[in-house]
Amino acid sequence: MRTALRHTKLTTGLTVLGAAGVATAALTGTAHAAPQTEAKPAKTAVAPDYAVKADEVLKADQTAHVTKDAAAEKKAQGQSEPQPKSATEAKDRTAPKSDGADAKKASYPDNLDGWIREAMSIMKKHGIPGSYDGIKRNIIRESGGDPNAVNDWDINAQKGIPSKGLLQVIQPTFDQYHVKGTADKLTDPVANIVAACNYAADRYGTMDNVDSAY
């Protein structure tokens, strides 16, 4: 069947690859040359479905040639094809311009982990040292993670300025080391952490160096 189809003449007078060969080439991606054997008389009957496939191959080939010829003609006339932009250029072109004013504020969970991470992001902007582990370790020792914890028995409490918040800061210390942009409330968890770390950095180098009451 395959040998007979290879020699079938189309009405245009061109000899094309038989439909069975086309199907095989399409599936395998490789067309094999026909073995050199003595030619046999071609059969005149061609199955309709194979004839349709052969027509589709011819049309696709003609379309490809037309497209290629049009591109060559356009290039000859100086109308070169637009060059694809690099990934960076494409990103710069399509990315919305922003001056940072409308940038979304980072969202942190309302819990100890979120308070520490938000405080650290503020500390980083102000050059205040302190690691996550160092801050958390001191919070657990000072307040057990309760932002509303109040010490009502030590010397500061006796003076009327009890230590409060996650890192047990007294009001005068909070006022002196408060970082602009954080809440003005002593027991605000983020403001308390940032002010305490600012104080610890000034006195001990970093909150990481604090291992007891400070």
C-alpha positions as a Python dict, from the first residue, in 0.01 Angstrom:
ca = {
    (1, 'M'): (0, 0, 0),
    (2, 'R'): (278, 251, 98),
    (3, 'T'): (482, 190, -224),
    (4, 'A'): (180, 236, -444),
    (5, 'L'): (81, 564, -276),
    (6, 'R'): (431, 712, -310),
    (7, 'H'): (390, 695, -686),
    (8, 'T'): (34, 822, -705),
    (9, 'K'): (3, 1130, -927),
    (10, 'L'): (-201, 1425, -797),
    (11, 'T'): (-409, 1626, -1043),
    (12, 'T'): (-145, 1903, -1031),
    (13, 'G'): (107, 1670, -1189),
    (14, 'L'): (328, 1662, -873),
    (15, 'T'): (432, 1342, -700),
    (16, 'V'): (368, 1370, -325),
    (17, 'L'): (431, 1149, -30),
    (18, 'G'): (150, 899, 6),
    (19, 'A'): (-98, 963, 284),
    (20, 'A'): (14, 661, 480),
    (21, 'G'): (373, 791, 456),
    (22, 'V'): (258, 1139, 564),
    (23, 'A'): (85, 994, 865),
    (24, 'T'): (392, 790, 955),
    (25, 'A'): (627, 1088, 916),
    (26, 'A'): (400, 1307, 1127),
    (27, 'L'): (393, 1055, 1407),
    (28, 'T'): (764, 970, 1414),
    (29, 'G'): (906, 1306, 1311),
    (30, 'T'): (1135, 1139, 1055),
    (31, 'A'): (1063, 1050, 690),
    (32, 'H'): (1257, 749, 564),
    (33, 'A'): (1372, 719, 204),
    (34, 'A'): (1199, 451, -2),
    (35, 'P'): (1405, 140, -64),
    (36, 'Q'): (1557, 121, -411),
    (37, 'T'): (1335, -147, -565),
    (38, 'E'): (1188, -191, -903),
    (39, 'A'): (891, 40, -952),
    (40, 'K'): (553, -128, -966),
    (41, 'P'): (251, 0, -1154),
    (42, 'A'): (65, 251, -941),
    (43, 'K'): (-287, 174, -834),
    (44, 'T'): (-540, 422, -956),
    (45, 'A'): (-771, 411, -655),
    (46, 'V'): (-687, 634, -359),
    (47, 'A'): (-893, 621, -43),
    (48, 'P'): (-1086, 947, 10),
    (49, 'D'): (-951, 1003, 362),
    (50, 'Y'): (-591, 980, 240),
    (51, 'A'): (-666, 1220, -46),
    (52, 'V'): (-798, 1474, 205),
    (53, 'K'): (-484, 1447, 416),
    (54, 'A'): (-265, 1497, 111),
    (55, 'D'): (-459, 1812, 19),
    (56, 'E'): (-415, 1945, 373),
    (57, 'V'): (-40, 1888, 353),
    (58, 'L'): (-21, 2076, 24),
    (59, 'K'): (-226, 2368, 158),
    (60, 'A'): (-10, 2394, 470),
    (61, 'D'): (304, 2388, 257),
    (62, 'Q'): (169, 2657, 26),
    (63, 'T'): (70, 2877, 322),
    (64, 'A'): (418, 2845, 471),
    (65, 'H'): (576, 2950, 140),
    (66, 'V'): (343, 3249, 106),
    (67, 'T'): (423, 3366, 461),
    (68, 'K'): (796, 3320, 404),
    (69, 'D'): (783, 3507, 71),
    (70, 'A'): (588, 3795, 228),
    (71, 'A'): (842, 3827, 509),
    (72, 'A'): (1129, 3828, 258),
    (73, 'E'): (958, 4096, 51),
    (74, 'K'): (896, 4313, 357),
    (75, 'K'): (1260, 4278, 462),
    (76, 'A'): (1377, 4375, 113),
    (77, 'Q'): (1167, 4692, 138),
    (78, 'G'): (1330, 4782, 469),
    (79, 'Q'): (1029, 4687, 683),
    (80, 'S'): (1208, 4452, 919),
    (81, 'E'): (1018, 4243, 1167),
    (82, 'P'): (1004, 4395, 1518),
    (83, 'Q'): (1263, 4234, 1742),
    (84, 'P'): (1133, 4067, 2060),
    (85, 'K'): (1213, 4259, 2373),
    (86, 'S'): (1419, 4108, 2648),
    (87, 'A'): (1244, 3978, 2958),
    (88, 'T'): (1367, 4279, 3159),
    (89, 'E'): (1251, 4532, 2899),
    (90, 'A'): (913, 4364, 2871),
    (91, 'K'): (872, 4369, 3250),
    (92, 'D'): (971, 4735, 3270),
    (93, 'R'): (729, 4823, 2996),
    (94, 'T'): (431, 4633, 3131),
    (95, 'A'): (484, 4685, 3505),
    (96, 'P'): (271, 4969, 3646),
    (97, 'K'): (476, 5269, 3752),
    (98, 'S'): (464, 5348, 4120),
    (99, 'D'): (643, 5599, 4340),
    (100, 'G'): (585, 5382, 4645),
    (101, 'A'): (302, 5596, 4780),
    (102, 'D'): (40, 5340, 4685),
    (103, 'A'): (248, 5037, 4783),
    (104, 'K'): (68, 4789, 5004),
    (105, 'K'): (176, 4781, 5365),
    (106, 'A'): (309, 4443, 5465),
    (107, 'S'): (54, 4243, 5659),
    (108, 'Y'): (155, 4062, 5979),
    (109, 'P'): (-55, 3830, 6196),
    (110, 'D'): (-183, 3975, 6524),
    (111, 'N'): (19, 3743, 6745),
    (112, 'L'): (365, 3722, 6902),
    (113, 'D'): (531, 3604, 6581),
    (114, 'G'): (369, 3883, 6379),
    (115, 'W'): (457, 4151, 6637),
    (116, 'I'): (823, 4048, 6642),
    (117, 'R'): (852, 4034, 6263),
    (118, 'E'): (680, 4371, 6218),
    (119, 'A'): (901, 4526, 6487),
    (120, 'M'): (1211, 4386, 6317),
    (121, 'S'): (1110, 4537, 5983),
    (122, 'I'): (1090, 4879, 6153),
    (123, 'M'): (1415, 4822, 6341),
    (124, 'K'): (1590, 4738, 6014),
    (125, 'K'): (1488, 5073, 5865),
    (126, 'H'): (1630, 5256, 6168),
    (127, 'G'): (1945, 5049, 6205),
    (128, 'I'): (1842, 4898, 6539),
    (129, 'P'): (2002, 4554, 6594),
    (130, 'G'): (1830, 4250, 6735),
    (131, 'S'): (1755, 3897, 6615),
    (132, 'Y'): (1420, 3719, 6619),
    (133, 'D'): (1544, 3461, 6871),
    (134, 'G'): (1701, 3723, 7098),
    (135, 'I'): (1384, 3931, 7106),
    (136, 'K'): (1153, 3635, 7161),
    (137, 'R'): (1372, 3489, 7436),
    (138, 'N'): (1355, 3815, 7633),
    (139, 'I'): (982, 3856, 7574),
    (140, 'I'): (908, 3510, 7714),
    (141, 'R'): (1120, 3581, 8022),
    (142, 'E'): (979, 3930, 8083),
    (143, 'S'): (606, 3888, 8009),
    (144, 'G'): (534, 3537, 7885),
    (145, 'G'): (416, 3695, 7559),
    (146, 'D'): (137, 3902, 7720),
    (147, 'P'): (138, 4257, 7573),
    (148, 'N'): (-70, 4381, 7868),
    (149, 'A'): (155, 4239, 8140),
    (150, 'V'): (226, 4484, 8425),
    (151, 'N'): (484, 4450, 8703),
    (152, 'D'): (323, 4589, 9018),
    (153, 'W'): (577, 4483, 9279),
    (154, 'D'): (933, 4588, 9185),
    (155, 'I'): (1112, 4916, 9264),
    (156, 'N'): (971, 5084, 8953),
    (157, 'A'): (618, 4994, 9058),
    (158, 'Q'): (687, 5134, 9403),
    (159, 'K'): (790, 5460, 9238),
    (160, 'G'): (466, 5468, 9042),
    (161, 'I'): (617, 5386, 8705),
    (162, 'P'): (557, 5011, 8666),
    (163, 'S'): (714, 4814, 8383),
    (164, 'K'): (461, 4722, 8115),
    (165, 'G'): (422, 4531, 7792),
    (166, 'L'): (601, 4248, 7619),
    (167, 'L'): (950, 4363, 7718),
    (168, 'Q'): (849, 4532, 8045),
    (169, 'V'): (943, 4890, 7968),
    (170, 'I'): (875, 5183, 8203),
    (171, 'Q'): (713, 5496, 8062),
    (172, 'P'): (1019, 5726, 8083),
    (173, 'T'): (1232, 5474, 7892),
    (174, 'F'): (959, 5426, 7634),
    (175, 'D'): (927, 5802, 7583),
    (176, 'Q'): (1303, 5842, 7540),
    (177, 'Y'): (1356, 5548, 7302),
    (178, 'H'): (1022, 5552, 7121),
    (179, 'V'): (1069, 5523, 6743),
    (180, 'K'): (870, 5757, 6526),
    (181, 'G'): (611, 5577, 6317),
    (182, 'T'): (514, 5330, 6589),
    (183, 'A'): (220, 5374, 6826),
    (184, 'D'): (258, 5613, 7119),
    (185, 'K'): (103, 5361, 7358),
    (186, 'L'): (348, 5185, 7591),
    (187, 'T'): (164, 4853, 7577),
    (188, 'D'): (132, 4847, 7197),
    (189, 'P'): (325, 4525, 7120),
    (190, 'V'): (521, 4652, 6819),
    (191, 'A'): (601, 4993, 6970),
    (192, 'N'): (706, 4824, 7295),
    (193, 'I'): (945, 4585, 7117),
    (194, 'V'): (1102, 4856, 6902),
    (195, 'A'): (1153, 5098, 7192),
    (196, 'A'): (1295, 4823, 7417),
    (197, 'C'): (1536, 4707, 7143),
    (198, 'N'): (1639, 5067, 7080),
    (199, 'Y'): (1715, 5106, 7450),
    (200, 'A'): (1898, 4770, 7466),
    (201, 'A'): (2108, 4865, 7163),
    (202, 'D'): (2209, 5190, 7331),
    (203, 'R'): (2298, 5025, 7662),
    (204, 'Y'): (2402, 4668, 7575),
    (205, 'G'): (2478, 4677, 7201),
    (206, 'T'): (2177, 4465, 7110),
    (207, 'M'): (1881, 4292, 7271),
    (208, 'D'): (2064, 3967, 7195),
    (209, 'N'): (2310, 4051, 7473),
    (210, 'V'): (2035, 4078, 7736),
    (211, 'D'): (1994, 3765, 7947),
    (212, 'S'): (1829, 3898, 8260),
    (213, 'A'): (1645, 4201, 8396),
    (214, 'Y'): (1766, 4510, 8213),
}
